[in-house]
Amino acid sequence: MISYPKDNEQRKKGTRARALLPAMFDVSHWEYHEITGTDHGTDVLFEYIENDEFHGDKLEGQIKGRSGLKVGEKGIPFKADIKTLNYGLACKNAYVIFLVDLDTEEDAYYLPIQDYFIANPSYYDKMQQNKGTYTFYFSEKNRVSFDDFELCEIAKSAYIMEDDRPKKVK
């Protein structure tokens, strides 16, 4: 009997999330690029448009889709591979993880990885001690919307690695 590749829920969730997220951005501020090829940690690039001009300000990142999101005391928990977080921390542009709520299909949250670990240095140390994955929390306030001032400011950021830690330089 001939066998064929099987579909799975993870692929379906990822495809739905990648289809939903771009529509949540104001196209007058953002140009969307889905990254193709080998997956090294970046699924998407949003290029910020200011005054109808491209200035090279970008958000790089990953798009994740989940059902059954629960808001706890610390926010919305999310478990990520440490190797992906390390990759994001080493990026020169802002690296953002986007979490799309597949139940509402209208809500998505963002977490700028470099800023998160710069603001919480003890989390960085704790993450490096873990094996495989690390749980962090999305704030409900960090919701993707047409009111995108915060994301615009994040896109203007630039980072370097200094002593194996991210440092904001712009």
mmCIF file of C-alpha atoms in Angstrom:
data_model
loop_
_atom_site.group_PDB
_atom_site.id
_atom_site.type_symbol
_atom_site.label_atom_id
_atom_site.label_comp_id
_atom_site.label_asym_id
_atom_site.label_seq_id
_atom_site.Cartn_x
_atom_site.Cartn_y
_atom_site.Cartn_z
ATOM 1 C CA MET A 1 0.000 0.000 0.000
ATOM 2 C CA ILE A 2 1.237 3.494 -0.853
ATOM 3 C CA SER A 3 1.713 5.854 2.089
ATOM 4 C CA TYR A 4 1.415 9.649 2.008
ATOM 5 C CA PRO A 5 2.381 12.429 4.400
ATOM 6 C CA LYS A 6 -0.228 13.031 7.089
ATOM 7 C CA ASP A 7 -1.643 16.397 8.062
ATOM 8 C CA ASN A 8 -1.608 17.480 11.707
ATOM 9 C CA GLU A 9 -3.210 20.022 14.023
ATOM 10 C CA GLN A 10 -0.008 22.014 14.517
ATOM 11 C CA ARG A 11 0.220 22.710 10.786
ATOM 12 C CA LYS A 12 -3.440 23.699 10.625
ATOM 13 C CA LYS A 13 -3.102 26.098 13.576
ATOM 14 C CA GLY A 14 0.034 27.672 12.131
ATOM 15 C CA THR A 15 -1.569 28.165 8.730
ATOM 16 C CA ARG A 16 -4.669 29.786 10.265
ATOM 17 C CA ALA A 17 -2.539 32.092 12.428
ATOM 18 C CA ARG A 18 -0.388 33.166 9.455
ATOM 19 C CA ALA A 19 -3.564 33.915 7.471
ATOM 20 C CA LEU A 20 -5.231 35.918 10.260
ATOM 21 C CA LEU A 21 -2.387 38.070 11.619
ATOM 22 C CA PRO A 22 -1.597 40.308 8.597
ATOM 23 C CA ALA A 23 -5.210 41.550 8.448
ATOM 24 C CA MET A 24 -4.851 42.889 12.003
ATOM 25 C CA PHE A 25 -2.187 45.382 10.879
ATOM 26 C CA ASP A 26 -2.957 48.768 9.333
ATOM 27 C CA VAL A 27 -1.649 48.464 5.747
ATOM 28 C CA SER A 28 -0.989 52.207 5.646
ATOM 29 C CA HIS A 29 1.751 51.585 8.286
ATOM 30 C CA TRP A 30 2.965 48.086 7.513
ATOM 31 C CA GLU A 31 4.186 45.977 4.615
ATOM 32 C CA TYR A 32 3.904 42.250 5.354
ATOM 33 C CA HIS A 33 6.440 39.670 4.167
ATOM 34 C CA GLU A 34 6.140 35.982 4.926
ATOM 35 C CA ILE A 35 9.575 34.396 5.143
ATOM 36 C CA THR A 36 9.991 31.280 3.033
ATOM 37 C CA GLY A 37 12.727 28.702 2.872
ATOM 38 C CA THR A 38 14.373 26.867 5.733
ATOM 39 C CA ASP A 39 12.906 27.824 9.115
ATOM 40 C CA HIS A 40 15.641 29.228 11.348
ATOM 41 C CA GLY A 41 13.294 31.132 13.650
ATOM 42 C CA THR A 42 11.746 33.905 11.558
ATOM 43 C CA ASP A 43 8.325 33.374 9.992
ATOM 44 C CA VAL A 44 7.409 36.955 9.238
ATOM 45 C CA LEU A 45 8.739 40.423 8.622
ATOM 46 C CA PHE A 46 6.597 43.550 8.985
ATOM 47 C CA GLU A 47 8.219 46.643 7.513
ATOM 48 C CA TYR A 48 7.069 49.924 9.046
ATOM 49 C CA ILE A 49 5.966 52.714 6.679
ATOM 50 C CA GLU A 50 6.254 56.240 8.088
ATOM 51 C CA ASN A 51 4.863 59.216 6.145
ATOM 52 C CA ASP A 52 4.467 56.949 3.093
ATOM 53 C CA GLU A 53 8.206 56.142 3.170
ATOM 54 C CA PHE A 54 10.208 53.020 3.973
ATOM 55 C CA HIS A 55 13.093 53.760 6.368
ATOM 56 C CA GLY A 56 14.257 50.202 7.040
ATOM 57 C CA ASP A 57 12.395 49.869 10.358
ATOM 58 C CA LYS A 58 11.180 46.302 10.787
ATOM 59 C CA LEU A 59 9.662 43.719 13.056
ATOM 60 C CA GLU A 60 10.965 40.197 12.573
ATOM 61 C CA GLY A 61 9.419 37.296 14.338
ATOM 62 C CA GLN A 62 7.331 34.207 14.703
ATOM 63 C CA ILE A 63 3.606 33.713 14.411
ATOM 64 C CA LYS A 64 2.010 31.200 16.758
ATOM 65 C CA GLY A 65 -1.649 30.235 16.883
ATOM 66 C CA ARG A 66 -3.352 28.777 19.941
ATOM 67 C CA SER A 67 -6.846 27.868 21.072
ATOM 68 C CA GLY A 68 -8.038 28.026 24.658
ATOM 69 C CA LEU A 69 -5.857 30.962 25.713
ATOM 70 C CA LYS A 70 -6.119 31.561 29.447
ATOM 71 C CA VAL A 71 -5.182 34.839 31.098
ATOM 72 C CA GLY A 72 -3.473 34.253 34.427
ATOM 73 C CA GLU A 73 -2.118 36.606 37.047
ATOM 74 C CA LYS A 74 1.086 37.142 35.043
ATOM 75 C CA GLY A 75 -0.648 37.274 31.641
ATOM 76 C CA ILE A 76 -1.069 34.686 28.898
ATOM 77 C CA PRO A 77 1.485 31.888 29.372
ATOM 78 C CA PHE A 78 3.417 30.668 26.360
ATOM 79 C CA LYS A 79 6.165 28.075 26.113
ATOM 80 C CA ALA A 80 8.890 28.637 23.502
ATOM 81 C CA ASP A 81 12.030 26.790 22.473
ATOM 82 C CA ILE A 82 15.093 28.337 24.068
ATOM 83 C CA LYS A 83 17.032 28.054 20.806
ATOM 84 C CA THR A 84 14.341 30.204 19.118
ATOM 85 C CA LEU A 85 14.504 32.778 21.914
ATOM 86 C CA ASN A 86 18.302 32.894 21.661
ATOM 87 C CA TYR A 87 17.974 33.396 17.908
ATOM 88 C CA GLY A 88 15.517 36.253 18.477
ATOM 89 C CA LEU A 89 17.746 37.859 21.101
ATOM 90 C CA ALA A 90 20.637 37.895 18.613
ATOM 91 C CA CYS A 91 18.615 39.690 15.895
ATOM 92 C CA LYS A 92 19.581 43.261 15.072
ATOM 93 C CA ASN A 93 15.969 44.273 14.335
ATOM 94 C CA ALA A 94 13.195 43.921 16.874
ATOM 95 C CA TYR A 95 12.215 40.254 17.188
ATOM 96 C CA VAL A 96 8.592 39.742 18.165
ATOM 97 C CA ILE A 97 6.559 36.648 18.901
ATOM 98 C CA PHE A 98 2.946 37.039 17.802
ATOM 99 C CA LEU A 99 0.296 34.877 19.459
ATOM 100 C CA VAL A 100 -2.975 34.621 17.527
ATOM 101 C CA ASP A 101 -6.111 33.586 19.437
ATOM 102 C CA LEU A 102 -7.645 30.960 17.164
ATOM 103 C CA ASP A 103 -10.904 30.923 19.142
ATOM 104 C CA THR A 104 -11.777 34.571 18.465
ATOM 105 C CA GLU A 105 -9.793 34.865 15.206
ATOM 106 C CA GLU A 106 -9.758 38.607 15.980
ATOM 107 C CA ASP A 107 -7.177 38.879 18.747
ATOM 108 C CA ALA A 108 -3.421 38.620 18.578
ATOM 109 C CA TYR A 109 -0.809 39.555 21.143
ATOM 110 C CA TYR A 110 2.837 40.481 20.723
ATOM 111 C CA LEU A 111 5.946 40.176 22.836
ATOM 112 C CA PRO A 112 9.136 41.994 21.800
ATOM 113 C CA ILE A 113 11.710 39.452 22.933
ATOM 114 C CA GLN A 114 14.773 41.688 23.292
ATOM 115 C CA ASP A 115 12.870 44.334 25.288
ATOM 116 C CA TYR A 116 11.307 41.637 27.495
ATOM 117 C CA PHE A 117 14.679 40.230 28.539
ATOM 118 C CA ILE A 118 16.400 43.620 28.772
ATOM 119 C CA ALA A 119 13.682 44.776 31.191
ATOM 120 C CA ASN A 120 13.911 41.510 33.164
ATOM 121 C CA PRO A 121 17.590 40.463 33.337
ATOM 122 C CA SER A 122 16.901 37.739 35.905
ATOM 123 C CA TYR A 123 14.549 36.068 33.398
ATOM 124 C CA TYR A 124 17.452 35.846 30.949
ATOM 125 C CA ASP A 125 19.594 34.020 33.504
ATOM 126 C CA LYS A 126 16.686 31.710 34.387
ATOM 127 C CA MET A 127 16.020 30.963 30.716
ATOM 128 C CA GLN A 128 19.656 30.014 30.075
ATOM 129 C CA GLN A 129 19.483 27.509 32.960
ATOM 130 C CA ASN A 130 16.448 25.738 31.475
ATOM 131 C CA LYS A 131 16.671 22.877 29.046
ATOM 132 C CA GLY A 132 14.633 22.970 25.848
ATOM 133 C CA THR A 133 11.813 25.407 26.563
ATOM 134 C CA TYR A 134 11.018 28.524 28.575
ATOM 135 C CA THR A 135 7.616 29.856 29.634
ATOM 136 C CA PHE A 136 7.005 33.595 29.411
ATOM 137 C CA TYR A 137 3.832 35.680 29.531
ATOM 138 C CA PHE A 138 2.095 37.916 27.014
ATOM 139 C CA SER A 139 0.487 41.029 28.455
ATOM 140 C CA GLU A 140 -3.140 41.567 27.458
ATOM 141 C CA LYS A 141 -2.139 45.199 26.829
ATOM 142 C CA ASN A 142 0.151 44.109 23.982
ATOM 143 C CA ARG A 143 -2.654 43.464 21.526
ATOM 144 C CA VAL A 144 -2.170 43.871 17.772
ATOM 145 C CA SER A 145 -4.541 46.567 16.495
ATOM 146 C CA PHE A 146 -4.796 49.525 14.165
ATOM 147 C CA ASP A 147 -3.848 51.647 17.200
ATOM 148 C CA ASP A 148 -0.259 50.552 16.666
ATOM 149 C CA PHE A 149 1.930 53.288 18.183
ATOM 150 C CA GLU A 150 3.818 50.834 20.426
ATOM 151 C CA LEU A 151 4.569 48.434 17.571
ATOM 152 C CA CYS A 152 5.743 51.358 15.426
ATOM 153 C CA GLU A 153 8.176 52.398 18.167
ATOM 154 C CA ILE A 154 9.384 48.813 18.600
ATOM 155 C CA ALA A 155 10.048 48.583 14.844
ATOM 156 C CA LYS A 156 12.356 51.613 15.098
ATOM 157 C CA SER A 157 14.545 49.794 17.644
ATOM 158 C CA ALA A 158 17.930 48.245 16.970
ATOM 159 C CA TYR A 159 19.923 45.815 19.101
ATOM 160 C CA ILE A 160 23.382 44.339 19.509
ATOM 161 C CA MET A 161 24.641 41.476 21.632
ATOM 162 C CA GLU A 162 27.012 42.549 24.375
ATOM 163 C CA ASP A 163 28.396 39.997 26.859
ATOM 164 C CA ASP A 164 25.927 37.419 25.465
ATOM 165 C CA ARG A 165 22.964 39.688 26.263
ATOM 166 C CA PRO A 166 20.855 41.916 24.046
ATOM 167 C CA LYS A 167 21.419 45.662 24.309
ATOM 168 C CA LYS A 168 19.177 48.302 22.765
ATOM 169 C CA VAL A 169 21.160 50.835 20.729
ATOM 170 C CA LYS A 170 18.323 52.712 19.028
#
